[in-house]
XYZ file of C-alpha atoms in Angstrom:
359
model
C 63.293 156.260 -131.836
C 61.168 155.481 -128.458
C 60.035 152.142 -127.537
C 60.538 149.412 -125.483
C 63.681 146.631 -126.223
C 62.998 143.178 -125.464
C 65.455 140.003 -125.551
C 64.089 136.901 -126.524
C 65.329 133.581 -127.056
C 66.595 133.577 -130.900
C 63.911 132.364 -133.399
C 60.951 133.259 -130.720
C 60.837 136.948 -131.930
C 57.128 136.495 -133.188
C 55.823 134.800 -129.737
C 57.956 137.849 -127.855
C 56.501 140.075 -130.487
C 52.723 138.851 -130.151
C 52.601 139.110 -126.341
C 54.047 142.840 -125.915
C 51.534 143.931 -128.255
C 48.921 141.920 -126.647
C 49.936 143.549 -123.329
C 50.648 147.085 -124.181
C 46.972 147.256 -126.218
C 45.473 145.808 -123.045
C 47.753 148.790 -121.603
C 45.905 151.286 -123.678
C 48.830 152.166 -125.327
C 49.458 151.338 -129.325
C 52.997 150.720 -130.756
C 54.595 148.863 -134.043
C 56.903 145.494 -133.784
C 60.629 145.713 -135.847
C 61.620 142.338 -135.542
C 64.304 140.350 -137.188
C 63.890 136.273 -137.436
C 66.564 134.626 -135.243
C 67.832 137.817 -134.183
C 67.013 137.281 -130.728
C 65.506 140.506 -129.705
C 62.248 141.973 -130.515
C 61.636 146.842 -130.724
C 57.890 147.536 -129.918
C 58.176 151.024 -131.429
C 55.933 153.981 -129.731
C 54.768 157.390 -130.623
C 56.316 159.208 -128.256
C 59.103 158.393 -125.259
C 56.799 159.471 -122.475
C 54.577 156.841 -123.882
C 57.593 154.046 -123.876
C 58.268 155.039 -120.109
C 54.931 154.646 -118.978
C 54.483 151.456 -120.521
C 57.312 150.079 -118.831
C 55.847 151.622 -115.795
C 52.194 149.807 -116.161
C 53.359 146.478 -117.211
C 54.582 144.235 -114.322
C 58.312 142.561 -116.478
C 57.529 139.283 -114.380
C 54.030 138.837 -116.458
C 55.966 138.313 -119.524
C 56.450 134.806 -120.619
C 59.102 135.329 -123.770
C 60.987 138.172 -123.021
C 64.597 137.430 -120.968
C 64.997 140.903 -120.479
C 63.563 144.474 -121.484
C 64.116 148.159 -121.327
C 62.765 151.359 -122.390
C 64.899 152.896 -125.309
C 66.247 156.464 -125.272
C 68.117 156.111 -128.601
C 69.108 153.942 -131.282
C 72.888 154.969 -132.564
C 74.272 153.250 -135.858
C 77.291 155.657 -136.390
C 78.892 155.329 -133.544
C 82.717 156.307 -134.037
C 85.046 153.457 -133.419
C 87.925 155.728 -132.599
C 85.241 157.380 -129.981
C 82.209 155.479 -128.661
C 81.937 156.918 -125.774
C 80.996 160.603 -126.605
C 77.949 159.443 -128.972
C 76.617 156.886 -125.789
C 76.738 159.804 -123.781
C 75.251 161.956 -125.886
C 72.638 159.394 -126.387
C 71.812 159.276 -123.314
C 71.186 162.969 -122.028
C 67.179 161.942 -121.996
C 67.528 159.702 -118.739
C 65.140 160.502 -116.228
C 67.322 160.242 -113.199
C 70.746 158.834 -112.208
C 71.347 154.921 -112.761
C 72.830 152.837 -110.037
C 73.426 149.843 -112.827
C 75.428 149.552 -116.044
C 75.000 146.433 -118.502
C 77.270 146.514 -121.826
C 74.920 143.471 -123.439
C 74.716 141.940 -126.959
C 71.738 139.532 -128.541
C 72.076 136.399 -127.555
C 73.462 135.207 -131.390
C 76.578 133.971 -132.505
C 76.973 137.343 -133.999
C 76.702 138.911 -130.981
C 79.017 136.878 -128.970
C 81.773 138.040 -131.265
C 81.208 141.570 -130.071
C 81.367 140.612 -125.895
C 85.039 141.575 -126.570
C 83.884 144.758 -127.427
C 81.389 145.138 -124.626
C 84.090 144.214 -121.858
C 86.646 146.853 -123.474
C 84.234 149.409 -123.256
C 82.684 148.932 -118.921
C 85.442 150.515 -116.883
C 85.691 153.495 -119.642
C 82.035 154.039 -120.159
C 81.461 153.676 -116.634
C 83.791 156.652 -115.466
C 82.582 158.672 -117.713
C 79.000 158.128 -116.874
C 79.994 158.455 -112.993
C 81.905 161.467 -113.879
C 78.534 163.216 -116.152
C 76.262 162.227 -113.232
C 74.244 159.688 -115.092
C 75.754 156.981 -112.913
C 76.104 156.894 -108.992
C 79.407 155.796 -107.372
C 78.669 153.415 -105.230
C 75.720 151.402 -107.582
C 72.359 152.391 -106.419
C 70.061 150.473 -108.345
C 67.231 152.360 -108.695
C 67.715 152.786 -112.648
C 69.638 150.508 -115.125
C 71.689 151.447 -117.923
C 72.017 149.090 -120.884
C 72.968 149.184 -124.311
C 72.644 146.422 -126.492
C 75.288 146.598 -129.173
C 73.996 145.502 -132.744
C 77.724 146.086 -134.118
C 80.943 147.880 -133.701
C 79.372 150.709 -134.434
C 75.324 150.258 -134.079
C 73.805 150.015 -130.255
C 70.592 150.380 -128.906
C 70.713 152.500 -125.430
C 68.385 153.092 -122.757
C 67.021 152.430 -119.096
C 64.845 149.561 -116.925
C 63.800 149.987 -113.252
C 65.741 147.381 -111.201
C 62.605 146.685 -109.214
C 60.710 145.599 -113.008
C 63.417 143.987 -114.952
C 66.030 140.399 -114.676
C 67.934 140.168 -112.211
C 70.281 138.838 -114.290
C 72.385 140.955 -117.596
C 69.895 139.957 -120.617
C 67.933 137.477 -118.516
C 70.719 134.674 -118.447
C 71.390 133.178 -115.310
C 75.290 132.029 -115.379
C 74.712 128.662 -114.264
C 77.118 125.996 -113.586
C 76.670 122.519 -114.769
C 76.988 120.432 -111.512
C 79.246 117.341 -112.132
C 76.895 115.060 -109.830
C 73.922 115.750 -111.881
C 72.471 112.963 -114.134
C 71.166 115.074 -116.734
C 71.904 118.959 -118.210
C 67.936 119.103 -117.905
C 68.789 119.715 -113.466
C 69.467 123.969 -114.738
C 65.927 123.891 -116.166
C 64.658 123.137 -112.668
C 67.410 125.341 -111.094
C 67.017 128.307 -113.100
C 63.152 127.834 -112.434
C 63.925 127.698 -108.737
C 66.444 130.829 -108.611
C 63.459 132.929 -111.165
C 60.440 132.396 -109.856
C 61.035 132.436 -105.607
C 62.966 134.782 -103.771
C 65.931 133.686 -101.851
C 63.647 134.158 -98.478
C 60.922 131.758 -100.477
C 63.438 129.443 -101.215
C 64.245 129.219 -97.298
C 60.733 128.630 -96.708
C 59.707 126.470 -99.534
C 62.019 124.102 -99.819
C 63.108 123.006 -96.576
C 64.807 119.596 -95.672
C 62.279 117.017 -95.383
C 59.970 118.118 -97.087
C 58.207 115.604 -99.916
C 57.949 115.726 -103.436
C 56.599 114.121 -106.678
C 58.400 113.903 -110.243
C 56.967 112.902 -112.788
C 58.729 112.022 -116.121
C 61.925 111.787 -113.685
C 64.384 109.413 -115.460
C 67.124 109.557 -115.229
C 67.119 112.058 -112.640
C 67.961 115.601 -113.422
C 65.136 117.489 -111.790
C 65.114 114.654 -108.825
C 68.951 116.003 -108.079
C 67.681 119.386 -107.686
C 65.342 118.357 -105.199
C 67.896 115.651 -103.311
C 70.778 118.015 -102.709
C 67.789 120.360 -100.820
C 67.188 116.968 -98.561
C 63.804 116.260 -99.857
C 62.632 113.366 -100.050
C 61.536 112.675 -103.665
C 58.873 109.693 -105.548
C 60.500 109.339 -108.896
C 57.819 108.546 -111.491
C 59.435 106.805 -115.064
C 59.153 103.678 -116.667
C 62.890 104.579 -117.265
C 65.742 103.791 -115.464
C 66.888 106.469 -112.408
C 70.823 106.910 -112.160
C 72.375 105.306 -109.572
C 74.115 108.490 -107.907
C 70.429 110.028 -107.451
C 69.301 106.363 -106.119
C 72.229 106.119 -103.850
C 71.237 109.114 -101.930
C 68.701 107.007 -100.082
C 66.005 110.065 -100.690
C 64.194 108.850 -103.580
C 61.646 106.035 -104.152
C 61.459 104.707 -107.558
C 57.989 103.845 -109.054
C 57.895 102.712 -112.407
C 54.044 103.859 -113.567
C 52.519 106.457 -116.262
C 52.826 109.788 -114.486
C 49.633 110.120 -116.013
C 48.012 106.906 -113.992
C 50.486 107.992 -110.566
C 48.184 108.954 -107.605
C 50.419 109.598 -103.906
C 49.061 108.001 -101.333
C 49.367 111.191 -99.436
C 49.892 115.270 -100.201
C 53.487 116.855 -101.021
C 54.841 119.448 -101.026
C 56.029 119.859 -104.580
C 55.364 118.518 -107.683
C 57.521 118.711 -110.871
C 57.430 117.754 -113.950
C 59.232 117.362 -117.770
C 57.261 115.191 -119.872
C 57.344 115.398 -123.269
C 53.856 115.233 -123.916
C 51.107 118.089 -125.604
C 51.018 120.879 -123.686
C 47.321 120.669 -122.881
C 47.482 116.785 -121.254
C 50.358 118.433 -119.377
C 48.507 121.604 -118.101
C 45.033 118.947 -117.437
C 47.563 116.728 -115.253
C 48.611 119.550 -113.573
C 45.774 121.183 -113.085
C 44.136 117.678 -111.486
C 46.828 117.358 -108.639
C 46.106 121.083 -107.756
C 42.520 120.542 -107.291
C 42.827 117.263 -105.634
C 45.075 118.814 -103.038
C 47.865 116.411 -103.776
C 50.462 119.225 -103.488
C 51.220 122.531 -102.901
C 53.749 123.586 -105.370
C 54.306 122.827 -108.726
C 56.742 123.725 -111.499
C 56.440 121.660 -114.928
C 57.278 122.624 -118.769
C 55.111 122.958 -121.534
C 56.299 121.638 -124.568
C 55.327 124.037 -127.702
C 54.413 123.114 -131.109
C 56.049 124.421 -133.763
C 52.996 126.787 -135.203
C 50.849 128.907 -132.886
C 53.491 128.916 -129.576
C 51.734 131.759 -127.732
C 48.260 130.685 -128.498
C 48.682 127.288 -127.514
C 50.718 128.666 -124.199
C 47.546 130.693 -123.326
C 45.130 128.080 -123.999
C 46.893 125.822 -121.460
C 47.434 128.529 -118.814
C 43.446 129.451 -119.110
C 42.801 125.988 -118.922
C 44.552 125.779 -115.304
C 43.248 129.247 -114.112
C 40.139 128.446 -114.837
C 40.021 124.705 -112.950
C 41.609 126.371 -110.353
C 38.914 128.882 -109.891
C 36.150 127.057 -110.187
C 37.939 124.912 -107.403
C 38.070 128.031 -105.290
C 41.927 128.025 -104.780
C 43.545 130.855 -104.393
C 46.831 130.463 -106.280
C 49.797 132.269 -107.954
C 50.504 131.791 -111.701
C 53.413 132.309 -113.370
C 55.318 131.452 -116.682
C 58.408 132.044 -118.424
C 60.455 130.860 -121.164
C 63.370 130.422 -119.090
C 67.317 130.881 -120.693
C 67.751 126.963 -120.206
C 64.414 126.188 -122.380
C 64.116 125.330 -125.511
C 61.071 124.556 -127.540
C 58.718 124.975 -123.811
C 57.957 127.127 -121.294
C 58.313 126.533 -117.317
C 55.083 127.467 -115.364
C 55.281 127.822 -111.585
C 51.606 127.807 -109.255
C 51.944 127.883 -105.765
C 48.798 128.604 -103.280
C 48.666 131.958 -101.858
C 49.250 131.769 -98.575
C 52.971 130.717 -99.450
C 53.376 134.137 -101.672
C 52.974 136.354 -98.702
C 56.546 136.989 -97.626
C 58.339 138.309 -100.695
């Protein structure tokens, strides 16, 4: 089998599916979609290998908004020996186009395949002298290349390779993120998974700096606000709701109970962010309005999907924004992603060029 694998958050397979095909016919390059409901992982199949590689080649990973993670498969095994796994992942892997630097033992992100991480961490130190020893991996990692194999079972595993430089940085896109005691709200990792994805750690340096001002709206009780406090920046709170005292106590935010959708600052931010649970398309309008009013120059804010048509609805809002912007004559970067600590949303990130220029 050649193709590309992608992880997906379970029960998004069709939205994952949709968009690779969209992107790979756009590509020039035609392929077929296995795909399991709520198995959390979606096979674009392709005619030939050469054809898998150059897709992963062409397609920038970072443009995809509903895979976590992706690579390009050498082989599909589902008799692996369970008295000798090693031999047939070797074997498996005799097509790979150059020494990896990486190894990731990974499962779907299921309850099914949580029960094999056992497995997976039995395996590493094994697998990954053997590999070292065959040549296939370099001693000390030089990630150039990236091994993975995704085990279905005991004995089934998909196996194959990403560039480092077009994949997650993180094994099957999830960030291991620590809920911070201090925190109001478990909603503070949406914001700080969005932060850690979408800017570099030099952009983070640059972006968020202490003092700097920001607007969120939606805010109660506090969980993005936190984010943005413990950085030093000063922070309007928008909610008819109540903001918890430990955020209020910092002396950094200003509480204004109005509409997010009525709020206008009385002068220009730096960021804006917001999680309202609202349609998607007032969302990406609001958003779209503080842009081309020049009331900030950062934003980061969540879509919240319906339950039919998720991709086409995510499109329609993201056109919506491009477009405004555009005719506004901003130049901006766009990005989205259905980040590991969404659910039913996406996170979108714009920021105007100028700020994009030191990677």
């Amino acid at each position: 089998m050649s193709g590309l694998f992608l992880y997906c958050r379970p029960g998004f397979e069709p939205e994952c599916a949709a968009e690779i095909q969209e992107k790979s016919s756009q590509a020039g390059l035609v392929g077929y979609i296995k795909a399991k409901a709520d198995s959390g992982y979606v096979v674009f199949v392709t005619t030939t290998p050469e054809e898998a590689a150059q897709l992963h080649q062409l397609l920038s990973f970072s443009e995809l908004i509903f895979a976590r993670q992706w690579f390009v498969i050498l082989a599909m095994r589902n008799d692996l020996p369970v008295d000798d796994r090693i031999s047939g992942l070797l074997d498996a892997m005799q097509a790979l186009p150059e020494p990896a630097g990486l190894l990731y033992l990974e499962t779907p992100d299921t309850n099914a395949g949580k029960e094999l991480s056992v497995l997976c961490r039995r395996l590493e130190q094994p697998l990954r002298k053997a590999l070292v020893d065959s040549g296939r991996l370099t001693e000390p990692a030089d990630a150039g290349l990236c091994i993975h194999i995704c085990f279905l079972s005991t004995h089934a595993a998909y196996i194959g390779y990403a560039s480092s430089q077009n994949s997650a940085v993180w094994p099957m896109g999830i960030p291991r993120l620590k809920f911070p005691g201090q925190a109001p709200s478990r909603s503070t990792l949406k914001l700080e998974e969005a932060l850690l994805y979408f800017l570099s750690d030099r952009q983070r340096e640059k972006m968020l700096q202490s003092g700097m001002t920001a607007v969120d709206l939606g805010a109660s009780p506090g969980g993005w606000t936190w984010q943005l406090v413990r950085r030093n920046i000063r922070v309007i709170a928008v909610d008819n709701g109540a903001m918890a005292e430990s955020v209020m106590a910092t002396g950094l935010v200003e509480h204004r109970r109005v509409d997010g959708f009525k709020f206008r600052p009385e002068h220009k931010v730096d960021w804006l962010v917001c999680d309202v649970v609202e349609q998607p398309i007032r969302i990406a309008e609001l958003m779209a309005s503080w842009l081309v009013s020049d009331w900030c120059n950062h934003a980061i804010f969540n879509l919240k999907l319906p339950m039919k048509k998720r991709y086409p609805e995510v499109k329609r809002c993201l056109a919506l924004i491009e477009q405004k912007l555009s005719e506004a004559g901003i130049d901006y970067i766009l990005r989205a992603r259905q980040l590991y600590h969404d659910r039913e949303e996406v996170t979108v990130f714009i920021t105007r060029q100028v700020y994009q220029r030191n990677r």
